[in-house]
Coordinates of N, CA, C and O in Angstrom, one line a residue:
M1 N 131.5 87.4 29.3 CA 130.7 88.6 29.5 C 131.4 89.8 28.9 O 130.8 90.7 28.3
R2 N 132.8 89.9 29.1 CA 133.5 91.0 28.6 C 133.4 91.1 27.1 O 133.5 92.1 26.4
F3 N 133.5 89.8 26.5 CA 133.4 89.7 25.0 C 132.2 90.4 24.5 O 132.2 91.1 23.5
L4 N 131.0 90.2 25.1 CA 129.8 90.8 24.7 C 129.9 92.4 24.7 O 129.3 93.1 23.9
F5 N 130.6 92.8 25.8 CA 130.7 94.3 25.9 C 131.4 94.9 24.7 O 131.1 96.0 24.3
F6 N 132.4 94.1 24.2 CA 133.2 94.7 23.0 C 132.4 94.6 21.8 O 132.7 95.4 20.8
L7 N 131.4 93.8 21.7 CA 130.6 93.7 20.5 C 129.5 94.7 20.4 O 129.0 95.0 19.3
I8 N 129.2 95.4 21.5 CA 128.1 96.4 21.5 C 128.3 97.5 20.4 O 127.4 97.8 19.7
P9 N 129.5 98.0 20.3 CA 129.7 99.0 19.3 C 129.4 98.6 17.8 O 128.9 99.3 17.0
F10 N 129.7 97.2 17.6 CA 129.4 96.7 16.3 C 127.9 96.7 16.0 O 127.4 97.0 14.9
F11 N 127.2 96.3 17.0 CA 125.7 96.3 16.8 C 125.1 97.7 16.8 O 124.1 97.9 16.0
L12 N 125.7 98.6 17.4 CA 125.2 100.0 17.4 C 125.4 100.6 16.0 O 124.7 101.5 15.6
C13 N 126.5 100.2 15.3 CA 126.9 100.7 14.1 C 126.3 100.0 12.9 O 126.5 100.3 11.8
A14 N 125.6 98.9 13.2 CA 125.0 98.0 12.1 C 124.0 98.8 11.3 O 123.3 99.8 11.7
E15 N 123.8 98.3 10.0 CA 122.8 98.9 9.2 C 121.4 98.8 9.8 O 121.2 97.9 10.5
D16 N 120.6 99.7 9.4 CA 119.2 99.7 9.8 C 118.4 98.6 9.2 O 117.3 98.2 9.6
S17 N 118.9 98.0 8.0 CA 118.1 97.1 7.3 C 119.1 96.0 6.8 O 120.2 96.1 6.7
F18 N 118.5 94.8 6.5 CA 119.3 93.7 6.0 C 119.4 93.7 4.5 O 120.1 93.0 4.0
I19 N 118.6 94.5 3.9 CA 118.7 94.6 2.4 C 118.9 96.1 2.1 O 118.5 97.0 2.8
T20 N 119.5 96.3 0.9 CA 119.8 97.6 0.4 C 118.5 98.2 -0.2 O 117.5 97.5 -0.5
Q21 N 118.5 99.6 -0.4 CA 117.3 100.2 -1.0 C 117.1 99.6 -2.4 O 115.9 99.5 -2.9
I22 N 118.1 99.3 -3.2 CA 118.0 98.8 -4.5 C 117.4 97.4 -4.5 O 116.5 97.0 -5.2
E23 N 117.9 96.6 -3.5 CA 117.3 95.2 -3.4 C 115.8 95.3 -3.0 O 114.9 94.5 -3.5
Y24 N 115.4 96.2 -2.2 CA 114.1 96.4 -1.8 C 113.3 96.9 -3.0 O 112.1 96.4 -3.2
G25 N 113.8 97.8 -3.8 CA 113.2 98.2 -5.0 C 112.9 97.2 -6.0 O 111.9 97.1 -6.7
R26 N 113.9 96.2 -6.1 CA 113.7 95.1 -7.0 C 112.6 94.2 -6.5 O 111.7 93.8 -7.3
M27 N 112.5 94.0 -5.2 CA 111.4 93.2 -4.7 C 110.0 93.8 -5.0 O 109.1 93.1 -5.4
L28 N 110.0 95.1 -4.8 CA 108.7 95.9 -5.1 C 108.4 95.8 -6.5 O 107.2 95.7 -6.9
Y29 N 109.4 96.1 -7.4 CA 109.2 96.1 -8.8 C 108.7 94.7 -9.4 O 107.8 94.6 -10.2
E30 N 109.2 93.7 -8.8 CA 108.7 92.3 -9.2 C 107.4 91.9 -8.6 O 106.7 91.1 -9.2
N31 N 107.0 92.5 -7.4 CA 105.7 92.1 -6.8 C 105.4 93.1 -5.8 O 105.5 92.8 -4.6
P32 N 104.9 94.2 -6.2 CA 104.6 95.3 -5.1 C 103.3 94.9 -4.3 O 103.4 95.0 -3.1
R33 N 102.3 94.7 -5.0 CA 101.0 94.3 -4.3 C 100.2 93.4 -5.2 O 99.1 93.7 -5.6
G34 N 100.7 92.3 -5.4 CA 100.0 91.3 -6.3 C 100.7 91.1 -7.6 O 101.7 90.5 -7.7
I35 N 100.3 91.8 -8.6 CA 101.0 91.8 -9.9 C 102.1 92.8 -10.0 O 102.0 93.9 -9.5
G36 N 103.3 92.3 -10.5 CA 104.5 93.2 -10.5 C 104.6 94.1 -11.7 O 104.0 93.8 -12.7
C37 N 105.3 95.2 -11.5 CA 105.5 96.2 -12.6 C 106.2 95.5 -13.7 O 106.0 95.8 -14.9
V38 N 107.1 94.4 -13.4 CA 107.8 93.7 -14.5 C 106.9 93.1 -15.5 O 107.2 92.9 -16.7
E39 N 105.7 92.7 -15.1 CA 104.7 92.0 -16.0 C 104.4 92.9 -17.1 O 104.1 92.4 -18.2
C40 N 104.2 94.2 -16.9 CA 103.8 95.2 -17.9 C 104.9 96.1 -18.5 O 104.9 96.5 -19.7
H41 N 105.9 96.4 -17.7 CA 106.9 97.3 -18.0 C 108.2 96.7 -18.4 O 109.2 97.4 -18.8
G42 N 108.3 95.4 -18.3 CA 109.6 94.7 -18.7 C 110.6 94.6 -17.6 O 110.4 95.2 -16.5
E43 N 111.6 93.8 -17.8 CA 112.6 93.5 -16.8 C 113.4 94.8 -16.3 O 113.8 94.8 -15.2
S44 N 113.6 95.7 -17.2 CA 114.3 97.0 -16.8 C 113.5 98.2 -17.0 O 114.1 99.3 -17.1
G45 N 112.2 98.1 -17.1 CA 111.4 99.2 -17.3 C 111.4 99.7 -18.8 O 111.0 100.9 -19.1
E46 N 111.8 98.8 -19.7 CA 111.9 99.2 -21.1 C 110.6 99.2 -21.8 O 110.5 99.6 -23.0
G47 N 109.5 98.9 -21.2 CA 108.2 98.7 -21.9 C 108.0 97.3 -22.4 O 108.9 96.7 -22.7
K48 N 106.7 97.0 -22.5 CA 106.4 95.6 -23.0 C 105.0 95.5 -23.5 O 104.1 96.1 -23.0
I49 N 104.9 94.6 -24.5 CA 103.5 94.4 -25.1 C 102.8 93.4 -24.1 O 103.4 92.4 -23.7
I50 N 101.6 93.8 -23.6 CA 100.9 93.0 -22.7 C 100.0 92.0 -23.5 O 99.9 90.9 -23.1
A51 N 99.3 92.6 -24.5 CA 98.4 91.7 -25.3 C 98.2 92.2 -26.7 O 98.3 93.5 -26.9
N52 N 98.0 91.4 -27.6 CA 97.5 91.7 -28.9 C 96.1 91.2 -29.0 O 95.7 90.2 -28.5
Y53 N 95.2 92.1 -29.6 CA 93.8 91.8 -29.7 C 93.1 92.5 -30.9 O 93.7 93.4 -31.5
T54 N 91.9 92.1 -31.2 CA 91.1 92.7 -32.3 C 90.0 93.4 -31.7 O 89.2 92.9 -30.8
H55 N 89.8 94.7 -32.1 CA 88.7 95.5 -31.6 C 88.0 96.1 -32.9 O 88.7 96.8 -33.6
K56 N 86.8 95.9 -33.1 CA 86.1 96.4 -34.3 C 86.8 96.1 -35.6 O 87.1 96.9 -36.4
K57 N 87.3 94.8 -35.6 CA 88.0 94.3 -36.8 C 89.4 95.0 -37.1 O 89.9 94.8 -38.1
K58 N 89.9 95.6 -36.1 CA 91.3 96.2 -36.2 C 92.1 95.5 -35.1 O 91.7 95.3 -34.0
Q59 N 93.4 95.2 -35.6 CA 94.4 94.7 -34.7 C 94.8 95.8 -33.7 O 95.1 96.9 -34.2
K60 N 94.9 95.5 -32.5 CA 95.3 96.5 -31.5 C 96.4 95.8 -30.6 O 96.5 94.6 -30.5
Q61 N 97.2 96.7 -29.9 CA 98.1 96.2 -28.9 C 97.9 97.0 -27.6 O 97.7 98.1 -27.6
L62 N 98.0 96.2 -26.5 CA 97.9 96.8 -25.2 C 99.4 96.7 -24.7 O 99.9 95.6 -24.7
Y63 N 99.9 97.8 -24.3 CA 101.4 97.8 -23.8 C 101.6 98.6 -22.6 O 100.9 99.5 -22.3
G64 N 102.6 98.1 -21.8 CA 103.1 98.9 -20.6 C 104.1 99.8 -21.1 O 105.1 99.3 -21.8
P65 N 104.0 101.1 -20.9 CA 105.1 102.0 -21.5 C 106.4 102.0 -20.9 O 106.6 101.4 -19.7
K66 N 107.4 102.5 -21.6 CA 108.7 102.6 -21.1 C 108.8 103.5 -19.8 O 108.2 104.6 -19.9
I67 N 109.4 103.0 -18.7 CA 109.4 103.9 -17.5 C 110.8 104.1 -17.0 O 111.0 104.7 -15.9
N68 N 111.8 103.7 -17.7 CA 113.2 103.8 -17.2 C 113.9 105.0 -17.7 O 115.1 105.1 -17.5
D69 N 113.2 105.9 -18.3 CA 113.9 107.1 -18.8 C 113.1 108.4 -18.4 O 113.3 109.4 -19.1
I70 N 112.3 108.4 -17.3 CA 111.5 109.5 -16.9 C 112.2 110.1 -15.7 O 112.8 109.3 -14.9
E71 N 111.9 111.3 -15.4 CA 112.4 112.0 -14.2 C 111.6 111.5 -13.0 O 110.5 111.1 -13.1
F72 N 112.2 111.6 -11.8 CA 111.6 111.0 -10.6 C 110.3 111.6 -10.4 O 109.3 111.0 -10.0
D73 N 110.1 112.9 -10.5 CA 108.8 113.6 -10.2 C 107.7 113.0 -11.1 O 106.6 112.8 -10.6
S74 N 107.9 112.9 -12.4 CA 106.9 112.3 -13.3 C 106.7 110.8 -12.9 O 105.5 110.3 -12.8
F75 N 107.7 110.1 -12.5 CA 107.5 108.7 -12.1 C 106.7 108.6 -10.9 O 105.7 107.8 -10.8
S76 N 107.0 109.4 -9.9 CA 106.3 109.4 -8.6 C 104.8 109.8 -8.8 O 103.9 109.2 -8.3
Q77 N 104.5 110.8 -9.6 CA 103.2 111.3 -9.8 C 102.4 110.2 -10.6 O 101.2 110.0 -10.3
A78 N 103.0 109.5 -11.5 CA 102.3 108.5 -12.2 C 101.8 107.3 -11.3 O 100.8 106.8 -11.5
L79 N 102.7 107.1 -10.3 CA 102.3 106.0 -9.4 C 101.3 106.4 -8.3 O 100.7 105.5 -7.7
Q80 N 101.1 107.7 -8.2 CA 100.1 108.2 -7.2 C 98.8 108.5 -7.7 O 97.8 108.8 -6.9
K81 N 98.6 108.6 -9.0 CA 97.3 108.9 -9.6 C 96.7 107.6 -10.2 O 97.4 106.7 -10.6
S82 N 95.4 107.7 -10.4 CA 94.7 106.5 -11.0 C 95.0 106.5 -12.5 O 95.0 107.5 -13.2
Q83 N 95.3 105.4 -13.0 CA 95.5 105.1 -14.4 C 94.4 104.3 -15.0 O 93.6 103.7 -14.3
K84 N 94.3 104.3 -16.4 CA 93.3 103.6 -17.1 C 93.4 102.1 -16.7 O 92.4 101.4 -16.4
I85 N 94.5 101.5 -17.0 CA 94.7 100.1 -16.8 C 95.6 99.7 -15.6 O 95.3 98.7 -15.0
M86 N 96.5 100.5 -15.3 CA 97.5 100.2 -14.2 C 96.8 100.2 -12.9 O 96.1 101.2 -12.6
P87 N 97.0 99.2 -12.1 CA 96.4 99.2 -10.7 C 97.1 100.3 -9.9 O 98.2 100.7 -10.1
K88 N 96.3 100.8 -8.9 CA 96.9 101.7 -8.0 C 97.5 100.9 -6.8 O 96.7 100.2 -6.2
Y89 N 98.7 101.1 -6.5 CA 99.4 100.3 -5.5 C 99.5 100.9 -4.1 O 99.8 100.2 -3.2
Y90 N 99.2 102.1 -4.0 CA 99.3 102.9 -2.7 C 100.7 102.7 -2.1 O 100.8 102.3 -1.0
L91 N 101.7 103.0 -2.9 CA 103.0 102.9 -2.5 C 103.4 104.1 -1.6 O 103.0 105.2 -1.9
T92 N 104.3 103.9 -0.7 CA 104.8 105.0 0.1 C 105.9 105.8 -0.7 O 106.4 105.2 -1.7
K93 N 106.2 106.9 -0.2 CA 107.3 107.7 -0.9 C 108.6 106.9 -0.8 O 109.3 106.8 -1.9
Q94 N 108.9 106.2 0.2 CA 110.1 105.4 0.3 C 110.1 104.2 -0.7 O 111.1 103.9 -1.3
E95 N 108.9 103.6 -0.9 CA 108.8 102.5 -1.8 C 109.0 103.0 -3.3 O 109.6 102.4 -4.1
I96 N 108.4 104.1 -3.6 CA 108.6 104.8 -4.9 C 110.0 105.1 -5.2 O 110.5 104.8 -6.2
E97 N 110.7 105.6 -4.2 CA 112.1 105.9 -4.3 C 112.9 104.7 -4.6 O 113.8 104.7 -5.4
A98 N 112.6 103.6 -3.8 CA 113.3 102.3 -3.9 C 113.2 101.8 -5.4 O 114.1 101.3 -6.0
I99 N 111.9 101.8 -5.9 CA 111.7 101.3 -7.2 C 112.4 102.1 -8.3 O 113.1 101.5 -9.2
Y100 N 112.4 103.4 -8.1 CA 113.1 104.3 -9.0 C 114.6 104.0 -9.0 O 115.2 104.0 -10.1
K101 N 115.1 104.0 -7.8 CA 116.6 103.7 -7.7 C 117.0 102.3 -8.3 O 118.0 102.1 -9.0
Y102 N 116.1 101.3 -8.1 CA 116.3 100.0 -8.8 C 116.3 100.2 -10.3 O 117.2 99.6 -10.9
L103 N 115.4 100.9 -10.9 CA 115.4 101.1 -12.3 C 116.6 101.8 -12.8 O 117.2 101.5 -13.8
E104 N 117.0 102.8 -12.0 CA 118.3 103.5 -12.4 C 119.5 102.6 -12.3 O 120.4 102.7 -13.2
S105 N 119.5 101.7 -11.3 CA 120.6 100.8 -11.2 C 120.7 99.8 -12.4 O 121.8 99.4 -12.9
K106 N 119.5 99.5 -12.9 CA 119.4 98.6 -14.1 C 120.0 99.3 -15.4 O 120.6 98.6 -16.2
K107 N 119.8 100.6 -15.5 CA 120.4 101.4 -16.6 C 121.9 101.3 -16.5 O 122.6 101.2 -17.5
D108 N 122.4 101.5 -15.3 CA 123.9 101.4 -15.1 C 124.4 100.1 -15.6 O 125.5 100.0 -16.2
I109 N 123.8 99.0 -15.3 CA 124.2 97.6 -15.7 C 124.2 97.6 -17.2 O 125.1 97.0 -17.8
I110 N 123.1 98.1 -17.8 CA 123.0 98.0 -19.3 C 124.1 98.8 -20.0 O 124.7 98.4 -20.9
K111 N 124.5 100.0 -19.4 CA 125.5 100.8 -20.0 C 126.9 100.1 -19.9 O 127.7 100.3 -20.8
D112 N 127.1 99.4 -18.9 CA 128.4 98.7 -18.6 C 128.6 97.6 -19.6 O 129.7 97.1 -19.8
K113 N 127.5 97.0 -20.2 CA 127.7 95.9 -21.1 C 128.2 96.3 -22.4 O 128.2 97.2 -22.9

């Protein structure tokens, strides 16, 4: 019983979460509410061609734009308004921050290579 008494401070000082904000951001980026951001914006937010198609006899491309080089306010606003093709995910402020931090962490990894 005394042993448990000594463990109480460790439990009180434990993290609030089992995963970091960046890990949570990665999970959201890969699958926020069905289809993930990664499907259209690429592994690191670098942008990606979604489809090539023909419209009125002209070749066209549908692409997800690069999102790893924009300021947080622009990023957040884009996620909160309706887009032409992009689904609205109804993300919370904390979820948006986690995704943004995840993309920022990916830039740091690319710089280190």
